[in-house]
Amino acid sequence: MVTVPLYTFFFLYLAFLVIFAIFSFVNIMHIIATSSYTLTSLIFTLATLIMTLFIFFTTWQLLQGVDWQLTVKIFDTSWFTNIFSLS
Amino acid sequence: MSADKLIHTKKYEKVAAQVRRHLITYVPTLAFFFLLLLVPVGLHFLIKNIYPSLLVSPISYPLLVLLASIYYLSVMLFFYTSFVEFYLDLHILTNDRLVDINQITLFARKIAEVDLYQVQDVSSEVKGVFATLFKYGNVEIQTAGTVPKFIMENVPNPHQLRRLILDLTAEDKKHHRNGG
């Protein structure tokens, strides 16, 4: 049986956030570097930023009170031992 | 960075127009993204009715929250990336040349340019109900350069743009004939 603590998935989420931040930064640099820094692009960038911050805030709110020390079973041999039995 | 620095304008060169696709053509993409934002909401009601224990379990609940957060952030990232790819398609018209910047994907950009004296024919087209209402369409430019045809898609006021290109082309050809 293989178990991992629940906070493992939180660290995976943080790794995703790093990738998200990198690509978001690349997008913003593209806009600045190509003379596309206009009112329209500013509005879209701000709208995206506000919605992203709202997602972060809502995620943080919903995860209040979670016990991250709990363990999650990700593999157990008993899932497969009785697959081919007739009874 | 301004358009002048972006295309390294020469001393006598002036930017006459910077043209992007009409914003109304991005509305279908916007509508699609709003639909994508509703998917977790629908899934929430589905899970609430079929497997309500998943929403209260101390293991599955935080996992579902993290999954939903990753989904929404991915949608935001794809939305912003698609906007950048849409908005960075830019045509810069000067009194000397036409520069066509095409952002293919986030890490792929194609730039083509043609001197105006090489322009042979310019045509403009407005086709469809929305295009007529919102005054956008295509401008097609035939050239004698390396790139034989430039197409400016879904640009605002294409007929006015066609006249501007023709006027600037005539001026540039006169300038070249006079040996300037």
Tab-separated table of C-alpha atoms in Angstrom:
chain	number	residue	atom	x	y	z
A	1	MET	CA	0.000	0.000	0.000
A	2	VAL	CA	1.347	3.399	-0.988
A	3	THR	CA	0.106	6.471	0.818
A	4	VAL	CA	1.078	10.086	0.525
A	5	PRO	CA	0.182	12.970	2.804
A	6	LEU	CA	-2.479	15.309	1.469
A	7	TYR	CA	-0.045	18.234	1.398
A	8	THR	CA	1.768	16.492	-1.488
A	9	PHE	CA	-1.071	17.592	-3.747
A	10	PHE	CA	-0.791	21.112	-2.411
A	11	PHE	CA	2.886	21.144	-3.429
A	12	LEU	CA	1.877	19.912	-6.904
A	13	TYR	CA	-0.600	22.802	-7.000
A	14	LEU	CA	2.209	25.208	-6.083
A	15	ALA	CA	4.343	23.755	-8.903
A	16	PHE	CA	1.467	24.459	-11.292
A	17	LEU	CA	1.316	28.026	-9.957
A	18	VAL	CA	4.989	28.514	-10.845
A	19	ILE	CA	4.303	27.413	-14.435
A	20	PHE	CA	1.225	29.650	-14.521
A	21	ALA	CA	3.265	32.638	-13.316
A	22	ILE	CA	5.986	32.022	-15.927
A	23	PHE	CA	3.541	31.895	-18.837
A	24	SER	CA	1.608	34.907	-17.550
A	25	PHE	CA	4.848	36.876	-17.353
A	26	VAL	CA	5.768	35.810	-20.912
A	27	ASN	CA	2.369	37.035	-22.141
A	28	ILE	CA	2.793	40.439	-20.483
A	29	MET	CA	6.338	40.821	-21.838
A	30	HIS	CA	5.053	40.032	-25.364
A	31	ILE	CA	2.547	42.878	-25.089
A	32	ILE	CA	5.144	45.355	-23.828
A	33	ALA	CA	7.826	44.326	-26.324
A	34	THR	CA	5.631	44.580	-29.432
A	35	SER	CA	4.227	48.070	-29.041
A	36	SER	CA	0.857	46.600	-28.025
A	37	TYR	CA	0.665	48.507	-24.750
A	38	THR	CA	-2.736	50.100	-25.377
A	39	LEU	CA	-5.901	50.780	-23.408
A	40	THR	CA	-7.461	47.583	-24.791
A	41	SER	CA	-4.580	45.358	-23.767
A	42	LEU	CA	-4.453	47.102	-20.374
A	43	ILE	CA	-8.151	46.387	-19.796
A	44	PHE	CA	-7.783	42.729	-20.784
A	45	THR	CA	-4.662	42.355	-18.628
A	46	LEU	CA	-6.335	43.944	-15.620
A	47	ALA	CA	-9.487	41.857	-16.087
A	48	THR	CA	-7.378	38.677	-16.247
A	49	LEU	CA	-5.390	39.752	-13.185
A	50	ILE	CA	-8.532	40.530	-11.172
A	51	MET	CA	-10.141	37.201	-12.073
A	52	THR	CA	-6.902	35.359	-11.252
A	53	LEU	CA	-6.707	37.056	-7.849
A	54	PHE	CA	-10.372	36.174	-7.261
A	55	ILE	CA	-9.593	32.512	-8.041
A	56	PHE	CA	-6.653	32.579	-5.597
A	57	PHE	CA	-8.786	34.190	-2.881
A	58	THR	CA	-11.682	31.752	-3.365
A	59	THR	CA	-9.307	28.763	-3.339
A	60	TRP	CA	-7.701	30.002	-0.131
A	61	GLN	CA	-11.126	30.536	1.478
A	62	LEU	CA	-12.382	27.081	0.506
A	63	LEU	CA	-9.241	25.394	1.804
A	64	GLN	CA	-9.540	26.893	5.284
A	65	GLY	CA	-9.660	24.200	7.982
A	66	VAL	CA	-8.279	21.412	5.789
A	67	ASP	CA	-6.115	18.878	7.628
A	68	TRP	CA	-3.139	18.541	5.270
A	69	GLN	CA	-1.541	15.810	7.416
A	70	LEU	CA	-4.156	13.247	6.403
A	71	THR	CA	-2.864	10.451	4.198
A	72	VAL	CA	-4.198	9.537	0.766
A	73	LYS	CA	-3.961	5.989	-0.505
A	74	ILE	CA	-2.732	6.132	-4.092
A	75	PHE	CA	-1.991	2.411	-4.610
A	76	ASP	CA	-3.167	-0.752	-2.908
A	77	THR	CA	-2.591	-4.315	-4.143
A	78	SER	CA	-5.981	-5.347	-2.825
A	79	TRP	CA	-7.489	-3.321	-5.693
A	80	PHE	CA	-6.179	-6.002	-8.110
A	81	THR	CA	-5.978	-9.305	-6.141
A	82	ASN	CA	-9.555	-10.401	-6.649
A	83	ILE	CA	-10.054	-9.192	-10.212
A	84	PHE	CA	-9.909	-12.674	-11.767
A	85	SER	CA	-11.669	-14.661	-9.000
A	86	LEU	CA	-15.091	-16.093	-9.761
A	87	SER	CA	-16.656	-15.533	-6.320
B	1	MET	CA	8.298	50.297	-27.108
B	2	SER	CA	6.643	52.459	-29.786
B	3	ALA	CA	5.865	51.342	-33.331
B	4	ASP	CA	8.760	53.482	-34.620
B	5	LYS	CA	11.263	51.548	-32.521
B	6	LEU	CA	9.538	48.227	-33.197
B	7	ILE	CA	10.074	48.444	-36.971
B	8	HIS	CA	13.205	50.648	-36.877
B	9	THR	CA	11.827	53.498	-38.950
B	10	LYS	CA	14.191	55.412	-41.188
B	11	LYS	CA	14.730	59.161	-40.770
B	12	TYR	CA	12.165	60.200	-43.381
B	13	GLU	CA	9.681	57.472	-42.458
B	14	LYS	CA	6.469	58.256	-40.577
B	15	VAL	CA	3.968	55.711	-39.251
B	16	ALA	CA	0.640	56.382	-41.000
B	17	ALA	CA	-1.449	53.648	-39.406
B	18	GLN	CA	-1.269	50.737	-36.967
B	19	VAL	CA	-4.005	48.269	-37.778
B	20	ARG	CA	-5.206	45.306	-35.739
B	21	ARG	CA	-8.148	42.981	-36.197
B	22	HIS	CA	-11.500	44.399	-35.133
B	23	LEU	CA	-12.193	43.577	-31.474
B	24	ILE	CA	-15.685	42.311	-32.302
B	25	THR	CA	-14.088	39.291	-34.006
B	26	TYR	CA	-12.770	38.212	-30.589
B	27	VAL	CA	-16.283	37.978	-29.119
B	28	PRO	CA	-16.858	34.293	-30.121
B	29	THR	CA	-13.648	33.353	-28.285
B	30	LEU	CA	-14.812	35.343	-25.252
B	31	ALA	CA	-18.163	33.548	-25.307
B	32	PHE	CA	-16.397	30.180	-25.488
B	33	PHE	CA	-14.253	31.029	-22.479
B	34	PHE	CA	-17.287	32.088	-20.454
B	35	LEU	CA	-18.823	28.701	-21.270
B	36	LEU	CA	-15.639	26.979	-20.085
B	37	LEU	CA	-15.922	28.853	-16.783
B	38	LEU	CA	-19.354	27.293	-16.229
B	39	VAL	CA	-18.117	23.670	-16.524
B	40	PRO	CA	-17.023	23.267	-12.849
B	41	VAL	CA	-20.300	24.843	-11.735
B	42	GLY	CA	-22.217	22.174	-13.635
B	43	LEU	CA	-19.941	19.448	-12.316
B	44	HIS	CA	-20.510	20.725	-8.784
B	45	PHE	CA	-24.273	20.281	-9.109
B	46	LEU	CA	-23.752	16.856	-10.663
B	47	ILE	CA	-21.487	15.663	-7.842
B	48	LYS	CA	-23.795	17.204	-5.235
B	49	ASN	CA	-26.677	15.091	-6.547
B	50	ILE	CA	-24.870	11.843	-7.370
B	51	TYR	CA	-21.936	11.625	-4.924
B	52	PRO	CA	-22.592	14.213	-2.187
B	53	SER	CA	-20.110	12.484	0.171
B	54	LEU	CA	-17.250	13.620	-2.083
B	55	LEU	CA	-17.973	17.233	-1.162
B	56	VAL	CA	-17.693	16.657	2.589
B	57	SER	CA	-14.901	14.068	2.773
B	58	PRO	CA	-11.720	15.538	4.336
B	59	ILE	CA	-9.675	13.927	1.514
B	60	SER	CA	-11.731	14.392	-1.636
B	61	TYR	CA	-13.017	17.897	-0.851
B	62	PRO	CA	-9.584	19.643	-0.831
B	63	LEU	CA	-8.538	17.606	-3.886
B	64	LEU	CA	-11.643	18.767	-5.759
B	65	VAL	CA	-10.997	22.380	-4.713
B	66	LEU	CA	-7.385	22.178	-5.952
B	67	LEU	CA	-8.530	20.568	-9.215
B	68	ALA	CA	-11.147	23.263	-9.763
B	69	SER	CA	-8.575	25.973	-9.018
B	70	ILE	CA	-6.118	24.463	-11.503
B	71	TYR	CA	-8.898	24.255	-14.098
B	72	TYR	CA	-9.946	27.901	-13.661
B	73	LEU	CA	-6.357	29.151	-13.696
B	74	SER	CA	-5.692	27.132	-16.857
B	75	VAL	CA	-8.755	28.664	-18.512
B	76	MET	CA	-7.553	32.159	-17.530
B	77	LEU	CA	-4.090	31.430	-18.889
B	78	PHE	CA	-5.405	30.074	-22.188
B	79	PHE	CA	-7.801	33.049	-22.447
B	80	TYR	CA	-5.007	35.566	-21.910
B	81	THR	CA	-2.657	33.709	-24.267
B	82	SER	CA	-5.313	33.619	-26.992
B	83	PHE	CA	-5.903	37.360	-26.512
B	84	VAL	CA	-2.155	38.045	-26.813
B	85	GLU	CA	-1.993	35.964	-30.013
B	86	PHE	CA	-5.061	37.829	-31.344
B	87	TYR	CA	-3.895	41.305	-30.356
B	88	LEU	CA	-0.277	40.969	-31.438
B	89	ASP	CA	-1.281	40.471	-35.069
B	90	LEU	CA	-0.417	43.949	-36.238
B	91	HIS	CA	-0.044	45.732	-39.565
B	92	ILE	CA	2.066	48.885	-39.532
B	93	LEU	CA	1.728	51.194	-42.507
B	94	THR	CA	4.291	53.927	-43.029
B	95	ASN	CA	4.899	56.324	-45.914
B	96	ASP	CA	7.612	53.917	-47.120
B	97	ARG	CA	6.524	50.330	-46.392
B	98	LEU	CA	3.975	47.955	-44.972
B	99	VAL	CA	5.059	45.697	-42.107
B	100	ASP	CA	2.941	42.679	-41.289
B	101	ILE	CA	3.486	41.129	-37.846
B	102	ASN	CA	1.750	37.812	-37.360
B	103	GLN	CA	1.855	36.202	-33.898
B	104	ILE	CA	1.268	32.560	-34.844
B	105	THR	CA	1.584	31.079	-31.349
B	106	LEU	CA	3.046	32.447	-28.131
B	107	PHE	CA	6.584	31.520	-29.177
B	108	ALA	CA	6.259	31.856	-32.946
B	109	ARG	CA	6.070	35.187	-34.783
B	110	LYS	CA	6.297	35.919	-38.484
B	111	ILE	CA	7.167	39.378	-39.788
B	112	ALA	CA	6.916	40.319	-43.443
B	113	GLU	CA	7.380	43.700	-45.045
B	114	VAL	CA	7.079	45.218	-48.467
B	115	ASP	CA	8.110	48.592	-49.828
B	116	LEU	CA	5.095	50.568	-50.960
B	117	TYR	CA	6.480	51.216	-54.449
B	118	GLN	CA	6.240	47.436	-55.027
B	119	VAL	CA	2.497	47.401	-54.345
B	120	GLN	CA	0.628	46.571	-57.543
B	121	ASP	CA	-2.990	46.214	-56.500
B	122	VAL	CA	-5.086	46.762	-53.380
B	123	SER	CA	-8.602	45.466	-52.864
B	124	SER	CA	-10.939	45.599	-49.887
B	125	GLU	CA	-13.919	43.447	-48.991
B	126	VAL	CA	-16.680	43.657	-46.399
B	127	LYS	CA	-18.701	40.444	-46.331
B	128	GLY	CA	-21.470	39.364	-43.981
B	129	VAL	CA	-24.042	40.869	-41.625
B	130	PHE	CA	-21.734	41.481	-38.677
B	131	ALA	CA	-18.931	42.772	-40.905
B	132	THR	CA	-21.326	45.280	-42.487
B	133	LEU	CA	-22.775	46.358	-39.154
B	134	PHE	CA	-19.425	46.751	-37.429
B	135	LYS	CA	-17.522	47.905	-40.558
B	136	TYR	CA	-14.688	45.413	-40.708
B	137	GLY	CA	-13.324	43.264	-43.494
B	138	ASN	CA	-10.278	42.147	-45.443
B	139	VAL	CA	-7.741	44.147	-47.397
B	140	GLU	CA	-5.751	42.238	-49.993
B	141	ILE	CA	-2.497	43.679	-51.337
B	142	GLN	CA	-0.771	42.286	-54.421
B	143	THR	CA	2.918	43.092	-54.557
B	144	ALA	CA	5.935	42.625	-56.763
B	145	GLY	CA	8.020	41.724	-53.717
B	146	THR	CA	9.133	38.409	-52.209
B	147	VAL	CA	5.739	37.961	-50.587
B	148	PRO	CA	3.310	38.292	-53.518
B	149	LYS	CA	0.186	38.826	-51.461
B	150	PHE	CA	-0.587	40.406	-48.087
B	151	ILE	CA	-3.982	39.880	-46.535
B	152	MET	CA	-5.086	42.067	-43.649
B	153	GLU	CA	-7.938	40.112	-42.113
B	154	ASN	CA	-10.920	41.560	-40.250
B	155	VAL	CA	-9.488	45.063	-40.039
B	156	PRO	CA	-11.707	48.070	-39.204
B	157	ASN	CA	-12.828	50.339	-42.088
B	158	PRO	CA	-11.129	48.324	-44.859
B	159	HIS	CA	-12.279	50.642	-47.679
B	160	GLN	CA	-10.687	53.679	-45.994
B	161	LEU	CA	-7.540	51.660	-45.371
B	162	ARG	CA	-7.419	50.649	-49.035
B	163	ARG	CA	-7.582	54.333	-50.075
B	164	LEU	CA	-4.864	55.226	-47.583
B	165	ILE	CA	-2.574	52.457	-48.873
B	166	LEU	CA	-3.174	53.536	-52.489
B	167	ASP	CA	-2.486	57.195	-51.654
B	168	LEU	CA	0.729	56.347	-49.822
B	169	THR	CA	1.784	53.982	-52.623
B	170	ALA	CA	1.279	56.690	-55.241
B	171	GLU	CA	3.351	59.122	-53.146
B	172	ASP	CA	6.132	56.557	-52.679
B	173	LYS	CA	6.240	55.677	-56.382
B	174	LYS	CA	6.465	59.398	-57.257
B	175	HIS	CA	9.289	59.731	-54.738
B	176	HIS	CA	11.188	56.796	-56.335
B	177	ARG	CA	10.626	58.122	-59.884
B	178	ASN	CA	12.082	61.469	-58.870
B	179	GLY	CA	15.131	59.603	-57.572
B	180	GLY	CA	14.649	60.680	-53.968
